[in-house]
């Protein structure tokens, strides 16, 4: 088996992608990070652990407005985000990830799993809803989705601030690889991403719209056999259990194969090694029913 150590990287659609995991893995996954995520050691550490647990090749792609490539949102993507839609930007990010899978010698036409965390859950759901049926999507996992209810902007900002304030200090270091910088450590010279403050304002602002239920409705019509999993923290302020269960009941009423799993902790449980492993077990159960 090909246990490549360093991530493989490239740029497609103007966006940087990174591939982690066993190069011979049969399972292929496209993953979308949360707001503020870019391809640096912390995110690579997180997804490397997940790829090992899932025995998968995972390609992660940066969002416009933050990352090494310095690519900005297009006018069309900005206009869509102002109306709450992640479809144009999500479609571009998915195209970049698929190009990354092909570049590392894998064939996404055999079928892929799609996963997104936090803002990345909106990207994942939007991209899946817009993807043509010649792309086989085996499962969709939405971790801590935010755009499942309407948010007053200041309430979303407060929820985010509260989650950050209460994070456990061990979380900050939990994904460190040898000689790697942690997620909340100062960015060392040479690792600072290109940043567009306009784009980085538009992306989270679009989370105030309750668009994920609409994406799921569309997915249920075009991909009726797709298995969907929602994972949220039991004390999360940004993906409240009541909103998750309301969305779940609505989707199940349409016949969609959708389930929900809960992990102890808040929105940032995804950044804790032990809790990430628990979530990974739920993903495995979805992949291997």
PDB file of C-alpha atoms in Angstrom, residues 54-289:
ATOM      1  CA  UNK A  54     -11.715   5.850   7.199  1.00  0.00           C
ATOM      2  CA  UNK A  55      -9.092   4.114   5.039  1.00  0.00           C
ATOM      3  CA  UNK A  56      -9.759   6.800   2.448  1.00  0.00           C
ATOM      4  CA  UNK A  57      -8.059   9.204   0.099  1.00  0.00           C
ATOM      5  CA  UNK A  58      -9.366  12.640   1.086  1.00  0.00           C
ATOM      6  CA  UNK A  59      -9.016  15.800  -0.963  1.00  0.00           C
ATOM      7  CA  UNK A  60      -9.559  19.098   0.844  1.00  0.00           C
ATOM      8  CA  UNK A  61      -9.988  22.358  -1.052  1.00  0.00           C
ATOM      9  CA  UNK A  62      -9.597  25.956   0.059  1.00  0.00           C
ATOM     10  CA  UNK A  63     -12.366  28.501  -0.319  1.00  0.00           C
ATOM     11  CA  UNK A  64     -11.880  31.702  -2.325  1.00  0.00           C
ATOM     12  CA  UNK A  65     -10.669  34.637  -0.308  1.00  0.00           C
ATOM     13  CA  UNK A  66      -8.386  32.711   2.059  1.00  0.00           C
ATOM     14  CA  UNK A  67      -5.483  30.487   1.167  1.00  0.00           C
ATOM     15  CA  UNK A  68      -2.232  30.037  -0.641  1.00  0.00           C
ATOM     16  CA  UNK A  69      -3.594  30.599  -4.134  1.00  0.00           C
ATOM     17  CA  UNK A  70      -4.976  34.067  -3.346  1.00  0.00           C
ATOM     18  CA  UNK A  71      -8.048  33.516  -5.506  1.00  0.00           C
ATOM     19  CA  UNK A  72     -11.096  35.738  -4.950  1.00  0.00           C
ATOM     20  CA  UNK A  73     -14.802  35.107  -5.210  1.00  0.00           C
ATOM     21  CA  UNK A  74     -16.201  35.827  -8.656  1.00  0.00           C
ATOM     22  CA  UNK A  75     -18.924  38.481  -9.120  1.00  0.00           C
ATOM     23  CA  UNK A  76     -21.456  35.693  -9.654  1.00  0.00           C
ATOM     24  CA  UNK A  77     -20.381  33.925  -6.471  1.00  0.00           C
ATOM     25  CA  UNK A  78     -20.587  37.150  -4.480  1.00  0.00           C
ATOM     26  CA  UNK A  79     -24.063  37.934  -5.787  1.00  0.00           C
ATOM     27  CA  UNK A  80     -25.245  34.429  -4.904  1.00  0.00           C
ATOM     28  CA  UNK A  81     -23.791  34.633  -1.385  1.00  0.00           C
ATOM     29  CA  UNK A  82     -25.602  37.921  -0.801  1.00  0.00           C
ATOM     30  CA  UNK A  83     -28.809  35.926  -1.354  1.00  0.00           C
ATOM     31  CA  UNK A  84     -27.556  33.094   0.869  1.00  0.00           C
ATOM     32  CA  UNK A  85     -26.623  30.653  -1.903  1.00  0.00           C
ATOM     33  CA  UNK A  86     -23.413  28.624  -1.811  1.00  0.00           C
ATOM     34  CA  UNK A  87     -24.208  26.877  -5.098  1.00  0.00           C
ATOM     35  CA  UNK A  88     -21.820  28.777  -7.426  1.00  0.00           C
ATOM     36  CA  UNK A  89     -18.861  28.769  -5.034  1.00  0.00           C
ATOM     37  CA  UNK A  90     -19.603  25.213  -3.896  1.00  0.00           C
ATOM     38  CA  UNK A  91     -19.697  23.986  -7.479  1.00  0.00           C
ATOM     39  CA  UNK A  92     -16.309  25.566  -8.202  1.00  0.00           C
ATOM     40  CA  UNK A  93     -14.800  24.090  -5.062  1.00  0.00           C
ATOM     41  CA  UNK A  94     -16.129  20.641  -5.968  1.00  0.00           C
ATOM     42  CA  UNK A  95     -14.674  20.907  -9.481  1.00  0.00           C
ATOM     43  CA  UNK A  96     -11.312  21.793  -7.949  1.00  0.00           C
ATOM     44  CA  UNK A  97     -11.452  18.813  -5.597  1.00  0.00           C
ATOM     45  CA  UNK A  98     -12.384  16.409  -8.393  1.00  0.00           C
ATOM     46  CA  UNK A  99      -9.452  17.713 -10.438  1.00  0.00           C
ATOM     47  CA  UNK A 100      -7.264  17.061  -7.407  1.00  0.00           C
ATOM     48  CA  UNK A 101      -8.444  13.469  -7.161  1.00  0.00           C
ATOM     49  CA  UNK A 102      -7.607  12.934 -10.814  1.00  0.00           C
ATOM     50  CA  UNK A 103      -4.223  14.618 -10.409  1.00  0.00           C
ATOM     51  CA  UNK A 104      -3.180  12.144  -7.708  1.00  0.00           C
ATOM     52  CA  UNK A 105      -4.107   9.198  -9.889  1.00  0.00           C
ATOM     53  CA  UNK A 106      -7.570   8.334  -8.598  1.00  0.00           C
ATOM     54  CA  UNK A 107     -10.808   8.202 -10.541  1.00  0.00           C
ATOM     55  CA  UNK A 108     -13.709  10.103  -8.954  1.00  0.00           C
ATOM     56  CA  UNK A 109     -16.012   8.579 -11.561  1.00  0.00           C
ATOM     57  CA  UNK A 110     -15.998   5.429  -9.416  1.00  0.00           C
ATOM     58  CA  UNK A 111     -17.949   7.376  -6.809  1.00  0.00           C
ATOM     59  CA  UNK A 112     -17.077   9.730  -3.982  1.00  0.00           C
ATOM     60  CA  UNK A 113     -18.169  10.561  -0.463  1.00  0.00           C
ATOM     61  CA  UNK A 114     -18.715  14.246   0.344  1.00  0.00           C
ATOM     62  CA  UNK A 115     -18.206  15.727   3.804  1.00  0.00           C
ATOM     63  CA  UNK A 116     -18.325  19.269   5.148  1.00  0.00           C
ATOM     64  CA  UNK A 117     -17.840  20.858   8.551  1.00  0.00           C
ATOM     65  CA  UNK A 118     -19.536  24.074   9.717  1.00  0.00           C
ATOM     66  CA  UNK A 119     -19.504  26.480   6.741  1.00  0.00           C
ATOM     67  CA  UNK A 120     -18.146  23.555   4.749  1.00  0.00           C
ATOM     68  CA  UNK A 121     -21.427  21.737   5.392  1.00  0.00           C
ATOM     69  CA  UNK A 122     -23.205  24.454   3.401  1.00  0.00           C
ATOM     70  CA  UNK A 123     -20.606  24.135   0.644  1.00  0.00           C
ATOM     71  CA  UNK A 124     -20.995  20.343   0.633  1.00  0.00           C
ATOM     72  CA  UNK A 125     -24.796  20.407   0.524  1.00  0.00           C
ATOM     73  CA  UNK A 126     -24.889  23.106  -2.151  1.00  0.00           C
ATOM     74  CA  UNK A 127     -22.298  21.381  -4.333  1.00  0.00           C
ATOM     75  CA  UNK A 128     -24.109  18.042  -4.036  1.00  0.00           C
ATOM     76  CA  UNK A 129     -27.457  19.605  -4.911  1.00  0.00           C
ATOM     77  CA  UNK A 130     -26.005  21.175  -8.057  1.00  0.00           C
ATOM     78  CA  UNK A 131     -23.804  18.275  -9.215  1.00  0.00           C
ATOM     79  CA  UNK A 132     -24.914  16.452 -12.328  1.00  0.00           C
ATOM     80  CA  UNK A 133     -25.938  12.830 -11.989  1.00  0.00           C
ATOM     81  CA  UNK A 134     -22.935  11.606 -13.953  1.00  0.00           C
ATOM     82  CA  UNK A 135     -21.044  12.129 -10.686  1.00  0.00           C
ATOM     83  CA  UNK A 136     -21.780   9.286  -8.295  1.00  0.00           C
ATOM     84  CA  UNK A 137     -22.086  10.638  -4.771  1.00  0.00           C
ATOM     85  CA  UNK A 138     -22.229   7.726  -2.347  1.00  0.00           C
ATOM     86  CA  UNK A 139     -22.877   9.585   0.892  1.00  0.00           C
ATOM     87  CA  UNK A 140     -23.144  13.129   2.208  1.00  0.00           C
ATOM     88  CA  UNK A 141     -22.042  14.004   5.748  1.00  0.00           C
ATOM     89  CA  UNK A 142     -22.806  17.419   7.234  1.00  0.00           C
ATOM     90  CA  UNK A 143     -20.942  18.090  10.482  1.00  0.00           C
ATOM     91  CA  UNK A 144     -22.203  20.971  12.611  1.00  0.00           C
ATOM     92  CA  UNK A 145     -24.219  22.628   9.804  1.00  0.00           C
ATOM     93  CA  UNK A 146     -25.075  26.241  10.607  1.00  0.00           C
ATOM     94  CA  UNK A 147     -27.441  27.303   7.811  1.00  0.00           C
ATOM     95  CA  UNK A 148     -30.270  25.085   9.059  1.00  0.00           C
ATOM     96  CA  UNK A 149     -32.214  27.969  10.605  1.00  0.00           C
ATOM     97  CA  UNK A 150     -32.546  31.679  10.011  1.00  0.00           C
ATOM     98  CA  UNK A 151     -29.986  33.662  11.975  1.00  0.00           C
ATOM     99  CA  UNK A 152     -29.964  37.291  13.000  1.00  0.00           C
ATOM    100  CA  UNK A 153     -26.349  38.205  12.159  1.00  0.00           C
ATOM    101  CA  UNK A 154     -25.442  39.458  15.628  1.00  0.00           C
ATOM    102  CA  UNK A 155     -26.840  36.288  17.222  1.00  0.00           C
ATOM    103  CA  UNK A 156     -24.719  34.110  14.954  1.00  0.00           C
ATOM    104  CA  UNK A 157     -21.682  36.221  15.758  1.00  0.00           C
ATOM    105  CA  UNK A 158     -22.375  35.899  19.488  1.00  0.00           C
ATOM    106  CA  UNK A 159     -22.833  32.130  19.208  1.00  0.00           C
ATOM    107  CA  UNK A 160     -19.503  31.887  17.420  1.00  0.00           C
ATOM    108  CA  UNK A 161     -17.782  34.065  20.016  1.00  0.00           C
ATOM    109  CA  UNK A 162     -19.216  32.000  22.860  1.00  0.00           C
ATOM    110  CA  UNK A 163     -18.044  28.760  21.276  1.00  0.00           C
ATOM    111  CA  UNK A 164     -14.524  30.105  20.784  1.00  0.00           C
ATOM    112  CA  UNK A 165     -14.351  31.449  24.316  1.00  0.00           C
ATOM    113  CA  UNK A 166     -15.313  28.104  25.823  1.00  0.00           C
ATOM    114  CA  UNK A 167     -13.063  25.891  23.753  1.00  0.00           C
ATOM    115  CA  UNK A 168     -10.843  23.645  25.812  1.00  0.00           C
ATOM    116  CA  UNK A 169      -7.159  24.499  25.650  1.00  0.00           C
ATOM    117  CA  UNK A 170      -6.352  20.891  24.741  1.00  0.00           C
ATOM    118  CA  UNK A 171      -8.323  21.389  21.533  1.00  0.00           C
ATOM    119  CA  UNK A 172      -5.826  23.999  20.394  1.00  0.00           C
ATOM    120  CA  UNK A 173      -3.000  21.495  20.402  1.00  0.00           C
ATOM    121  CA  UNK A 174      -4.798  18.247  19.760  1.00  0.00           C
ATOM    122  CA  UNK A 175      -4.062  17.912  16.056  1.00  0.00           C
ATOM    123  CA  UNK A 176      -0.448  18.973  16.125  1.00  0.00           C
ATOM    124  CA  UNK A 177       1.857  16.901  14.010  1.00  0.00           C
ATOM    125  CA  UNK A 178       5.601  16.834  14.768  1.00  0.00           C
ATOM    126  CA  UNK A 179       6.996  20.354  14.315  1.00  0.00           C
ATOM    127  CA  UNK A 180       3.616  21.615  13.108  1.00  0.00           C
ATOM    128  CA  UNK A 181       1.905  24.812  14.181  1.00  0.00           C
ATOM    129  CA  UNK A 182      -1.406  24.463  16.008  1.00  0.00           C
ATOM    130  CA  UNK A 183      -4.680  25.920  14.726  1.00  0.00           C
ATOM    131  CA  UNK A 184      -4.765  28.891  17.087  1.00  0.00           C
ATOM    132  CA  UNK A 185      -1.049  29.517  17.296  1.00  0.00           C
ATOM    133  CA  UNK A 186       0.295  32.638  15.566  1.00  0.00           C
ATOM    134  CA  UNK A 187       0.928  31.999  11.894  1.00  0.00           C
ATOM    135  CA  UNK A 188       4.689  31.788  11.319  1.00  0.00           C
ATOM    136  CA  UNK A 189       6.307  33.692   8.444  1.00  0.00           C
ATOM    137  CA  UNK A 190       5.838  31.852   5.186  1.00  0.00           C
ATOM    138  CA  UNK A 191       2.548  30.268   6.294  1.00  0.00           C
ATOM    139  CA  UNK A 192       0.343  33.344   6.164  1.00  0.00           C
ATOM    140  CA  UNK A 193      -2.460  32.923   3.619  1.00  0.00           C
ATOM    141  CA  UNK A 194      -3.647  35.508   1.148  1.00  0.00           C
ATOM    142  CA  UNK A 195      -6.806  36.994   2.613  1.00  0.00           C
ATOM    143  CA  UNK A 196      -9.677  39.008   1.143  1.00  0.00           C
ATOM    144  CA  UNK A 197     -11.612  40.704   3.920  1.00  0.00           C
ATOM    145  CA  UNK A 198     -14.578  41.271   1.597  1.00  0.00           C
ATOM    146  CA  UNK A 199     -14.810  37.614   0.611  1.00  0.00           C
ATOM    147  CA  UNK A 200     -14.242  36.494   4.184  1.00  0.00           C
ATOM    148  CA  UNK A 201     -17.191  38.660   5.220  1.00  0.00           C
ATOM    149  CA  UNK A 202     -19.557  37.451   2.491  1.00  0.00           C
ATOM    150  CA  UNK A 203     -19.025  33.739   3.150  1.00  0.00           C
ATOM    151  CA  UNK A 204     -20.111  33.630   6.812  1.00  0.00           C
ATOM    152  CA  UNK A 205     -22.848  36.224   6.223  1.00  0.00           C
ATOM    153  CA  UNK A 206     -24.511  33.753   3.842  1.00  0.00           C
ATOM    154  CA  UNK A 207     -24.829  31.307   6.748  1.00  0.00           C
ATOM    155  CA  UNK A 208     -27.616  33.467   8.164  1.00  0.00           C
ATOM    156  CA  UNK A 209     -29.943  32.096   5.486  1.00  0.00           C
ATOM    157  CA  UNK A 210     -31.592  28.681   6.178  1.00  0.00           C
ATOM    158  CA  UNK A 211     -30.517  27.168   2.877  1.00  0.00           C
ATOM    159  CA  UNK A 212     -29.443  23.641   3.848  1.00  0.00           C
ATOM    160  CA  UNK A 213     -33.029  22.326   4.167  1.00  0.00           C
ATOM    161  CA  UNK A 214     -33.667  23.554   0.610  1.00  0.00           C
ATOM    162  CA  UNK A 215     -30.489  21.871  -0.628  1.00  0.00           C
ATOM    163  CA  UNK A 216     -31.625  18.615   0.978  1.00  0.00           C
ATOM    164  CA  UNK A 217     -35.023  18.897  -0.683  1.00  0.00           C
ATOM    165  CA  UNK A 218     -33.315  19.280  -4.056  1.00  0.00           C
ATOM    166  CA  UNK A 219     -30.965  16.375  -3.332  1.00  0.00           C
ATOM    167  CA  UNK A 220     -33.927  14.191  -2.348  1.00  0.00           C
ATOM    168  CA  UNK A 221     -35.487  14.781  -5.753  1.00  0.00           C
ATOM    169  CA  UNK A 222     -32.371  14.192  -7.853  1.00  0.00           C
ATOM    170  CA  UNK A 223     -30.575  11.588  -5.702  1.00  0.00           C
ATOM    171  CA  UNK A 224     -33.330   9.701  -3.876  1.00  0.00           C
ATOM    172  CA  UNK A 225     -30.997   6.875  -2.830  1.00  0.00           C
ATOM    173  CA  UNK A 226     -28.271   9.087  -1.371  1.00  0.00           C
ATOM    174  CA  UNK A 227     -27.546   8.407   2.306  1.00  0.00           C
ATOM    175  CA  UNK A 228     -27.127  11.571   4.385  1.00  0.00           C
ATOM    176  CA  UNK A 229     -25.749  11.952   7.908  1.00  0.00           C
ATOM    177  CA  UNK A 230     -25.941  15.023  10.135  1.00  0.00           C
ATOM    178  CA  UNK A 231     -23.514  15.152  13.078  1.00  0.00           C
ATOM    179  CA  UNK A 232     -23.745  17.849  15.720  1.00  0.00           C
ATOM    180  CA  UNK A 233     -22.413  18.546  19.199  1.00  0.00           C
ATOM    181  CA  UNK A 234     -24.884  18.094  22.023  1.00  0.00           C
ATOM    182  CA  UNK A 235     -24.109  21.555  23.446  1.00  0.00           C
ATOM    183  CA  UNK A 236     -23.552  23.329  20.134  1.00  0.00           C
ATOM    184  CA  UNK A 237     -24.861  26.879  19.909  1.00  0.00           C
ATOM    185  CA  UNK A 238     -24.282  27.054  16.146  1.00  0.00           C
ATOM    186  CA  UNK A 239     -25.996  23.819  15.144  1.00  0.00           C
ATOM    187  CA  UNK A 240     -28.769  23.575  17.772  1.00  0.00           C
ATOM    188  CA  UNK A 241     -30.240  20.129  18.344  1.00  0.00           C
ATOM    189  CA  UNK A 242     -33.808  21.388  18.015  1.00  0.00           C
ATOM    190  CA  UNK A 243     -33.066  22.814  14.558  1.00  0.00           C
ATOM    191  CA  UNK A 244     -31.246  19.641  13.501  1.00  0.00           C
ATOM    192  CA  UNK A 245     -34.155  17.433  14.567  1.00  0.00           C
ATOM    193  CA  UNK A 246     -36.696  19.700  12.859  1.00  0.00           C
ATOM    194  CA  UNK A 247     -34.728  19.507   9.595  1.00  0.00           C
ATOM    195  CA  UNK A 248     -34.299  15.756  10.028  1.00  0.00           C
ATOM    196  CA  UNK A 249     -38.035  15.142  10.451  1.00  0.00           C
ATOM    197  CA  UNK A 250     -38.831  17.299   7.439  1.00  0.00           C
ATOM    198  CA  UNK A 251     -36.325  15.454   5.224  1.00  0.00           C
ATOM    199  CA  UNK A 252     -37.432  12.030   6.448  1.00  0.00           C
ATOM    200  CA  UNK A 253     -41.033  12.916   5.613  1.00  0.00           C
ATOM    201  CA  UNK A 254     -40.001  13.182   1.952  1.00  0.00           C
ATOM    202  CA  UNK A 255     -38.510   9.674   2.014  1.00  0.00           C
ATOM    203  CA  UNK A 256     -34.868  10.773   2.168  1.00  0.00           C
ATOM    204  CA  UNK A 257     -32.429   8.321   3.779  1.00  0.00           C
ATOM    205  CA  UNK A 258     -31.125  10.708   6.426  1.00  0.00           C
ATOM    206  CA  UNK A 259     -29.984  10.156   9.990  1.00  0.00           C
ATOM    207  CA  UNK A 260     -28.404  12.175  12.762  1.00  0.00           C
ATOM    208  CA  UNK A 261     -25.631  11.498  15.240  1.00  0.00           C
ATOM    209  CA  UNK A 262     -24.616  13.439  18.318  1.00  0.00           C
ATOM    210  CA  UNK A 263     -21.167  13.981  19.802  1.00  0.00           C
ATOM    211  CA  UNK A 264     -20.576  15.418  23.244  1.00  0.00           C
ATOM    212  CA  UNK A 265     -19.340  18.971  23.100  1.00  0.00           C
ATOM    213  CA  UNK A 266     -19.944  22.170  21.226  1.00  0.00           C
ATOM    214  CA  UNK A 267     -19.296  23.412  17.713  1.00  0.00           C
ATOM    215  CA  UNK A 268     -15.547  22.827  17.998  1.00  0.00           C
ATOM    216  CA  UNK A 269     -15.734  19.153  18.951  1.00  0.00           C
ATOM    217  CA  UNK A 270     -14.418  18.499  15.416  1.00  0.00           C
ATOM    218  CA  UNK A 271     -11.062  19.876  16.557  1.00  0.00           C
ATOM    219  CA  UNK A 272     -10.623  17.402  19.418  1.00  0.00           C
ATOM    220  CA  UNK A 273      -8.794  14.153  18.578  1.00  0.00           C
ATOM    221  CA  UNK A 274     -10.966  11.840  20.680  1.00  0.00           C
ATOM    222  CA  UNK A 275     -14.230  13.435  19.567  1.00  0.00           C
ATOM    223  CA  UNK A 276     -13.116  13.505  15.942  1.00  0.00           C
ATOM    224  CA  UNK A 277     -12.554   9.749  16.247  1.00  0.00           C
ATOM    225  CA  UNK A 278     -16.106   9.299  17.585  1.00  0.00           C
ATOM    226  CA  UNK A 279     -17.465  11.263  14.636  1.00  0.00           C
ATOM    227  CA  UNK A 280     -15.314   9.189  12.292  1.00  0.00           C
ATOM    228  CA  UNK A 281     -16.947   6.026  13.620  1.00  0.00           C
ATOM    229  CA  UNK A 282     -20.337   7.459  12.730  1.00  0.00           C
ATOM    230  CA  UNK A 283     -19.086   8.288   9.248  1.00  0.00           C
ATOM    231  CA  UNK A 284     -17.767   4.734   8.868  1.00  0.00           C
ATOM    232  CA  UNK A 285     -21.190   3.367   9.824  1.00  0.00           C
ATOM    233  CA  UNK A 286     -22.732   5.524   7.089  1.00  0.00           C
ATOM    234  CA  UNK A 287     -20.176   4.408   4.513  1.00  0.00           C
ATOM    235  CA  UNK A 288     -20.549   0.718   5.437  1.00  0.00           C
ATOM    236  CA  UNK A 289     -24.228   0.244   6.345  1.00  0.00           C
TER     237      UNK A 289
END
